[in-house]
Short mmCIF file of N, CA and C in Angstrom, two decimals:
data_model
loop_
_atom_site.label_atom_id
_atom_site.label_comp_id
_atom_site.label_asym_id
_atom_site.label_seq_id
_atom_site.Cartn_x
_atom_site.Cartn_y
_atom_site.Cartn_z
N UNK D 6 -78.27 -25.39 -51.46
CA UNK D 6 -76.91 -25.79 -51.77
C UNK D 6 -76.88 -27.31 -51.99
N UNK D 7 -76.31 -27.99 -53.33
CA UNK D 7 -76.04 -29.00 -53.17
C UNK D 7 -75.12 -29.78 -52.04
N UNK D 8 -75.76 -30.99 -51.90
CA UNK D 8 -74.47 -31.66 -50.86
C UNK D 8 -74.42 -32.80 -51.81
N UNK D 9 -73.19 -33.03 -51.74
CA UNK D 9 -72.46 -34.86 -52.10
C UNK D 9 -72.08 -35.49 -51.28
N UNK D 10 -72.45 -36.76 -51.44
CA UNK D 10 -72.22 -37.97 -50.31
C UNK D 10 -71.62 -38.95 -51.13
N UNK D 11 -70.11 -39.19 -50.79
CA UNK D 11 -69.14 -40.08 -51.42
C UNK D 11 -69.38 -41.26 -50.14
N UNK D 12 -69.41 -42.81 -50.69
CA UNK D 12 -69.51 -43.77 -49.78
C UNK D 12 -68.86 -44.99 -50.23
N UNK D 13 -68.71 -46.16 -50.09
CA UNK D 13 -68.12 -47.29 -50.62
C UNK D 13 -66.25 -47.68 -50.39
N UNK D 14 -66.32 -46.70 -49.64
CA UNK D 14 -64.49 -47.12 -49.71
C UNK D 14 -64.49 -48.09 -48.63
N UNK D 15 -63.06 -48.19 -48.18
CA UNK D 15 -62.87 -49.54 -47.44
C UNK D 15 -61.34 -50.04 -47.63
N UNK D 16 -61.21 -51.08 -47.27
CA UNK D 16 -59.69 -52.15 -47.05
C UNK D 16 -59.90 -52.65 -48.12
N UNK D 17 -59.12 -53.23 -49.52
CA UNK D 17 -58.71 -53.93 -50.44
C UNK D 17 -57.52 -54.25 -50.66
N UNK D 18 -56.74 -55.64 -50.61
CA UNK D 18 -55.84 -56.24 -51.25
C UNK D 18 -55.38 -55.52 -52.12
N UNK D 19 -53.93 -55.50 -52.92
CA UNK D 19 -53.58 -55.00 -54.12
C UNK D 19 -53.87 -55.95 -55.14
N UNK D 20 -54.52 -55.37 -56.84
CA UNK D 20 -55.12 -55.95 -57.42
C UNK D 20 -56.79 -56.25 -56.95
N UNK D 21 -56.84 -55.75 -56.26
CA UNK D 21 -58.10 -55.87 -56.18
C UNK D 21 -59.53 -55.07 -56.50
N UNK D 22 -60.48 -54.65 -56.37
CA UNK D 22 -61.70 -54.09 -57.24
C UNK D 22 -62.45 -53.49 -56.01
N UNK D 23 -63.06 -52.57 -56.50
CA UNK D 23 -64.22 -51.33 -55.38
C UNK D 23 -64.52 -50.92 -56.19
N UNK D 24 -65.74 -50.27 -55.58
CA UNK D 24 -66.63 -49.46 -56.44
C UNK D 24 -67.01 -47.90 -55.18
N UNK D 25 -67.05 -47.01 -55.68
CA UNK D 25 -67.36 -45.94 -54.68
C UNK D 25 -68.44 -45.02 -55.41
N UNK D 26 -69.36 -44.47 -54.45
CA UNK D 26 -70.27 -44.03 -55.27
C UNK D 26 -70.37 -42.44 -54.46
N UNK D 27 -70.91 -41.79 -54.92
CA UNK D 27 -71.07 -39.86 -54.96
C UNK D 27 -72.55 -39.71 -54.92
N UNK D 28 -73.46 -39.35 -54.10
CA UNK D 28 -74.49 -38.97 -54.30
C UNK D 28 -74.92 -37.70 -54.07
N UNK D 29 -75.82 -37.03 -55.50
CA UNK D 29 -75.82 -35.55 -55.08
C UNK D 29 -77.17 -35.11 -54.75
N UNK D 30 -77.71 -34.21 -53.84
CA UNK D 30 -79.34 -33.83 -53.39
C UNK D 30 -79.86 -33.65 -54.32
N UNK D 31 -79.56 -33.04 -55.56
CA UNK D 31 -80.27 -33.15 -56.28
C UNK D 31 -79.55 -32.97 -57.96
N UNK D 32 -80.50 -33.10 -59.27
CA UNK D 32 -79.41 -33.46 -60.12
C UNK D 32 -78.79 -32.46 -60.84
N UNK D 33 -77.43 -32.82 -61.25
CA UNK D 33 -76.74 -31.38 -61.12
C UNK D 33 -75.85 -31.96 -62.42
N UNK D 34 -75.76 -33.11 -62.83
CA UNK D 34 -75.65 -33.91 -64.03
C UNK D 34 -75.78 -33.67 -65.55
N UNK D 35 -76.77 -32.72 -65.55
CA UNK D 35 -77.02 -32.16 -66.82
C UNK D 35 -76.50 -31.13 -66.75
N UNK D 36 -75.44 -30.37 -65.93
CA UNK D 36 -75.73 -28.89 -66.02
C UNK D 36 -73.40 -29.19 -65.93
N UNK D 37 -73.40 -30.19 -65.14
CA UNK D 37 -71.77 -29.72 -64.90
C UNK D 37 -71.19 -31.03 -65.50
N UNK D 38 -70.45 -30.95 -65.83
CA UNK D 38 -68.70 -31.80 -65.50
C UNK D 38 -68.16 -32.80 -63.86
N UNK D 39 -68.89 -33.75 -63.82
CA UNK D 39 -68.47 -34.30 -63.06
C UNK D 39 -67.02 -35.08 -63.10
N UNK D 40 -66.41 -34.92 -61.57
CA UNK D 40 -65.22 -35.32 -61.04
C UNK D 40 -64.96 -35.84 -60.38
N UNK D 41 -63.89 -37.15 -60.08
CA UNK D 41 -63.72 -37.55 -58.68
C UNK D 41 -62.38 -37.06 -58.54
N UNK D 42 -61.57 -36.99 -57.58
CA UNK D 42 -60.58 -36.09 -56.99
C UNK D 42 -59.99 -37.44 -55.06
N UNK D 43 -58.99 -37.49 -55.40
CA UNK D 43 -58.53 -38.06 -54.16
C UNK D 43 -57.33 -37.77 -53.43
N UNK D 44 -57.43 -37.60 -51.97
CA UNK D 44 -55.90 -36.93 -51.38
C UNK D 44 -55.48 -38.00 -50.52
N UNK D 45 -54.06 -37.93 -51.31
CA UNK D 45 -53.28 -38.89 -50.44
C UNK D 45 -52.41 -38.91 -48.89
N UNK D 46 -52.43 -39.45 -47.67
CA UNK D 46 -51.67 -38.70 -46.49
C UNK D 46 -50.26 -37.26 -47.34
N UNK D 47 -50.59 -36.52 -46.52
CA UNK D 47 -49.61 -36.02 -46.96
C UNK D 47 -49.27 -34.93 -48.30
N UNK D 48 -50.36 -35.46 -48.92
CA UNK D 48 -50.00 -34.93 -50.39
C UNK D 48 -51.59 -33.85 -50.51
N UNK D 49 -51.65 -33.33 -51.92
CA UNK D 49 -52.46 -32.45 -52.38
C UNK D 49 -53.14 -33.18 -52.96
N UNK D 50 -54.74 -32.90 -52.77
CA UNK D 50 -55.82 -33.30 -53.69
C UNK D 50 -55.22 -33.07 -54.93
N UNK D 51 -55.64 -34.29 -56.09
CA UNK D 51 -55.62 -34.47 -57.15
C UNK D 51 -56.79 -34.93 -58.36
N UNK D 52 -56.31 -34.56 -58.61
CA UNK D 52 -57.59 -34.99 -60.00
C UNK D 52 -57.46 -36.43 -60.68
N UNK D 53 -58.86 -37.14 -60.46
CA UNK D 53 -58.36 -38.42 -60.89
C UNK D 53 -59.55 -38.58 -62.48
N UNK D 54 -60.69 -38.45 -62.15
CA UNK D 54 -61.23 -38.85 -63.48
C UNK D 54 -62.56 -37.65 -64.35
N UNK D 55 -62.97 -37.33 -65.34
CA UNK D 55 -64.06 -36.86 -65.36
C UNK D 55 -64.70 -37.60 -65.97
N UNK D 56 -66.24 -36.47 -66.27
CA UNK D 56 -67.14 -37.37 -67.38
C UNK D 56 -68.20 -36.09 -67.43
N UNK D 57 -68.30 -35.76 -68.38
CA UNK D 57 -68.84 -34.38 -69.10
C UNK D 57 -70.59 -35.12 -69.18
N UNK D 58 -71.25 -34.00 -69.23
CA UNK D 58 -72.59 -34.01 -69.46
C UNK D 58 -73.28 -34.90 -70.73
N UNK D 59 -72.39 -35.25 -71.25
CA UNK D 59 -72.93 -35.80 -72.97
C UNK D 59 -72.25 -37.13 -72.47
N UNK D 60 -71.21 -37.84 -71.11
CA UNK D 60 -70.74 -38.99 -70.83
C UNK D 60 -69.64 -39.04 -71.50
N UNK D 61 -68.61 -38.19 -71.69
CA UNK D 61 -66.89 -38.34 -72.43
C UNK D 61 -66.30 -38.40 -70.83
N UNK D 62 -65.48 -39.61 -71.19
CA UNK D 62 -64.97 -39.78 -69.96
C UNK D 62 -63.35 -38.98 -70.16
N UNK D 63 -62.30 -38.84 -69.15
CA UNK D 63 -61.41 -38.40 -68.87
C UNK D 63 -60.52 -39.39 -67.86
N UNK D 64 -59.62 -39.55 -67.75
CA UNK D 64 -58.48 -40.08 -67.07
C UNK D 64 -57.42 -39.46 -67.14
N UNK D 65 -56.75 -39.47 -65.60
CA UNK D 65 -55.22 -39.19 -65.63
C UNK D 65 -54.55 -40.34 -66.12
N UNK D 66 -53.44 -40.08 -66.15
CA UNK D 66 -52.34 -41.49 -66.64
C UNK D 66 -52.23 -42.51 -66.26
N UNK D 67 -51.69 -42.06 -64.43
CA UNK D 67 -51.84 -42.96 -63.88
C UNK D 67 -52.99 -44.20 -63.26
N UNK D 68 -54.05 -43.59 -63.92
CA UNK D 68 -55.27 -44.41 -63.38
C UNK D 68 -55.91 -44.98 -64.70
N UNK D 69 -55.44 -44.74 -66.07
CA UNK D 69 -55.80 -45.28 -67.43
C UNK D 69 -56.58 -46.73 -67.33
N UNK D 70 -57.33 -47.10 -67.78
CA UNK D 70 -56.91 -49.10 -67.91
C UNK D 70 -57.75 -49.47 -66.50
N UNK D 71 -57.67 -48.63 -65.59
CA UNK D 71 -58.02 -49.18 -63.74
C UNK D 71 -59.23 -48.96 -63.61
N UNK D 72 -59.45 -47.38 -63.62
CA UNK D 72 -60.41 -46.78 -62.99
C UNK D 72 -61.75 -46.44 -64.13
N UNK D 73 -62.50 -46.81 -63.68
CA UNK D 73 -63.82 -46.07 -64.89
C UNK D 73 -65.08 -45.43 -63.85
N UNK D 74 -64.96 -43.88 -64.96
CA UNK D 74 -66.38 -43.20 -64.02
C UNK D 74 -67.61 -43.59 -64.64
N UNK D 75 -68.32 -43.83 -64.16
CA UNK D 75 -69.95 -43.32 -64.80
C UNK D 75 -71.04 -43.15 -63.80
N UNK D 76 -71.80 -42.82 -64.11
CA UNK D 76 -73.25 -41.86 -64.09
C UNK D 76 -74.26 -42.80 -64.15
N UNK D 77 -75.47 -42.28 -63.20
CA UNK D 77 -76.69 -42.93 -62.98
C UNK D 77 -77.59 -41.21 -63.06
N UNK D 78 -77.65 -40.73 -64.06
CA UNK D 78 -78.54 -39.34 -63.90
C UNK D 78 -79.74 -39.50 -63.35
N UNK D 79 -80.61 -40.74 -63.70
CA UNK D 79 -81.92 -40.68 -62.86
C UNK D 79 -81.51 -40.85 -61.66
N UNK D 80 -80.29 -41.61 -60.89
CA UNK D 80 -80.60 -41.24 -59.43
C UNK D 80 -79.60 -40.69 -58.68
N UNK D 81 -78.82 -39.50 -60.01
CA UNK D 81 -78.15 -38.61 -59.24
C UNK D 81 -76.80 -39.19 -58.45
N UNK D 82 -76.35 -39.96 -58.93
CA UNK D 82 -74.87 -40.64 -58.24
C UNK D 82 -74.25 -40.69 -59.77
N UNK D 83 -72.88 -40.65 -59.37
CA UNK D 83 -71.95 -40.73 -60.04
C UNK D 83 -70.71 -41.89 -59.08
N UNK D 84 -70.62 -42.88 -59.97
CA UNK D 84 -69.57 -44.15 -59.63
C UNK D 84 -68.00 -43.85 -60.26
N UNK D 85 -66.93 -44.89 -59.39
CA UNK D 85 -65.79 -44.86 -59.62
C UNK D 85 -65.67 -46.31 -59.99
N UNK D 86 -65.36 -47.24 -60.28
CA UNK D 86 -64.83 -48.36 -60.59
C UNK D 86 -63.39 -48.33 -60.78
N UNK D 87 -63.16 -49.19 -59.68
CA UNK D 87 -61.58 -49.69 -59.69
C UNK D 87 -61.18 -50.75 -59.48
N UNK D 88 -60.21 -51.40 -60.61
CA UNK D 88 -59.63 -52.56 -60.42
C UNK D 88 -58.14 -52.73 -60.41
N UNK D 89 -57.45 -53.35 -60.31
CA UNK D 89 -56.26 -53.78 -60.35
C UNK D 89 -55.71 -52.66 -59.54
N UNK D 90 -56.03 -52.70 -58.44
CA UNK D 90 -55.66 -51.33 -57.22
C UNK D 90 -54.28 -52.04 -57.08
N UNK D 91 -53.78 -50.56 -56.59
CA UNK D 91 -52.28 -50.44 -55.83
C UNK D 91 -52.20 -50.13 -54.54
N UNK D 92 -51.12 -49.84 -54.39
CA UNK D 92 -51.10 -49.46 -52.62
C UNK D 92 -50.87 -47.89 -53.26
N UNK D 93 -50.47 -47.21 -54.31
CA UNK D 93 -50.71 -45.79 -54.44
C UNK D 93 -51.70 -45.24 -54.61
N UNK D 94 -52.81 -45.85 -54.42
CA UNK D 94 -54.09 -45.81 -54.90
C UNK D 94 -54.87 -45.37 -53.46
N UNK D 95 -53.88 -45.55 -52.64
CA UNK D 95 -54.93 -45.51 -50.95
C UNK D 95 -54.60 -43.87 -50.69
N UNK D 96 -56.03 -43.30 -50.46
CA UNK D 96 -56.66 -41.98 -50.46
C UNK D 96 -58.03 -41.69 -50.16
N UNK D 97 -58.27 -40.58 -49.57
CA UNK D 97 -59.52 -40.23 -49.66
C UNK D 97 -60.07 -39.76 -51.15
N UNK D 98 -61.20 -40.20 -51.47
CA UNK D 98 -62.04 -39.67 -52.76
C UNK D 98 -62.63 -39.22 -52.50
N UNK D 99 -63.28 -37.95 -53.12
CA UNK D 99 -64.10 -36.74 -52.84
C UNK D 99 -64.52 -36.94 -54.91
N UNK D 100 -65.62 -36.57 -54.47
CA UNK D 100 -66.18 -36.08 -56.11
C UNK D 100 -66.91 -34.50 -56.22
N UNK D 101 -66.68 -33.61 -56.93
CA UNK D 101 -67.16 -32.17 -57.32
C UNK D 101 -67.52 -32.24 -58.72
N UNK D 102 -67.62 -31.02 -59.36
CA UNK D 102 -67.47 -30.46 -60.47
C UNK D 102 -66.47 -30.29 -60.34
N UNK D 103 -66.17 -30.51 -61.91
CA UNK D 103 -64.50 -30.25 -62.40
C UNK D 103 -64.00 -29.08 -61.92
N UNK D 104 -64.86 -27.74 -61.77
CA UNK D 104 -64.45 -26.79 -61.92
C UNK D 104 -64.90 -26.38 -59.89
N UNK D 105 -64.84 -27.13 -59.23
CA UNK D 105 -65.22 -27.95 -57.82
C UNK D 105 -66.32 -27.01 -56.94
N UNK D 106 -67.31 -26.60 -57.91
CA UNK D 106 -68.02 -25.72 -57.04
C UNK D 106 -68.99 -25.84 -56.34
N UNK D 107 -68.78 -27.15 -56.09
CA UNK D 107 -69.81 -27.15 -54.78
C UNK D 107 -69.00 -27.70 -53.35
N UNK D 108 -69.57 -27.32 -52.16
CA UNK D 108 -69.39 -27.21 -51.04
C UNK D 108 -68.43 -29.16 -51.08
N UNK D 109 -67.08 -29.28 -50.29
CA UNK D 109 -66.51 -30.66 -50.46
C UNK D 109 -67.69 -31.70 -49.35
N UNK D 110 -67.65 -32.52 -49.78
CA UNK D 110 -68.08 -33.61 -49.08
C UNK D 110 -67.15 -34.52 -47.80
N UNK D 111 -67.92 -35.65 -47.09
CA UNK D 111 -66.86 -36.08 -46.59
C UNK D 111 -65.63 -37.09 -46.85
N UNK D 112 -65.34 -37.12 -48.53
CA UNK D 112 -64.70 -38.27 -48.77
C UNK D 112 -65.10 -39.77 -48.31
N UNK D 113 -64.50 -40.70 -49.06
CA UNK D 113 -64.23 -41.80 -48.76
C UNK D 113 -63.28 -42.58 -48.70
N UNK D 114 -62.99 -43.44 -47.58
CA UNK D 114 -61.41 -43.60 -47.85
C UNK D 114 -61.00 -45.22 -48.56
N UNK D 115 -60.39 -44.81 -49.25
CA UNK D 115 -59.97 -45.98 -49.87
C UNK D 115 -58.34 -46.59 -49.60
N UNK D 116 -58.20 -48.11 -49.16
CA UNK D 116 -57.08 -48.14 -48.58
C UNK D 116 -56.34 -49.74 -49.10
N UNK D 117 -55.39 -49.60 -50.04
CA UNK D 117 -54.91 -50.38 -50.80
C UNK D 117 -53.81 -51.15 -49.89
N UNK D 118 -53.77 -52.40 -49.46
CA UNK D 118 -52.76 -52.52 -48.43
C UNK D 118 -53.51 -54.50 -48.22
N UNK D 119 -51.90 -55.25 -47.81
CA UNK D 119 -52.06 -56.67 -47.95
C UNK D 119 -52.17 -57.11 -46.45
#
């Protein structure tokens, strides 16, 4: 069974930049649709970005312009890049397949706040 290991979150200022990274046992990159996905207190996991096997990225609306995914296939991680953070932005991130079939990981928490 694959496992993913989401790591890099932390305390950031608003407007400010992180990077969070997903690492999977082994590579699973060529075969799926990678996703990152983040839940806010309170609220329902959501879908925040993809990036398909050939590297077409995807964005929700609200994260357009901010957030960029990409891929390291030789070493099996998949990154989030974020800048110009908000305080709506503070959540745990979890990354799956789009279609989320592998076992969840333990998130990372990311926490937008002055």
């Amino acid at each position: 069974q694959v496992q993913l290991v989401e790591s890099g979150g932390g305390l950031v200022q608003p407007g400010g930049s992180l990077r969070i990274s997903c690492a999977a046992s082994r590579n699973i990159f060529n075969c799926y649709t990678m996703a990152w996905y983040r839940q806010a207190p309170g609220k329902q996991r959501e879908l925040v970005a993809t990036i398909t096997k050939d590297g077409t990225t995807y964005y929700v609306d609200s994260v357009k312009g901010r957030l960029t995914i990409s891929r390291d296939v030789a070493d099996n991680t998949v990154y989030l890049q974020m800048s110009s953070l908000k305080p709506d932005d503070t959540a745990v991130y979890y990354c799956n397949s789009l279609t989320t079939y592998f076992n969840w990981g333990q998130g990372t928490q990311v926490t937008v706040s002055s």
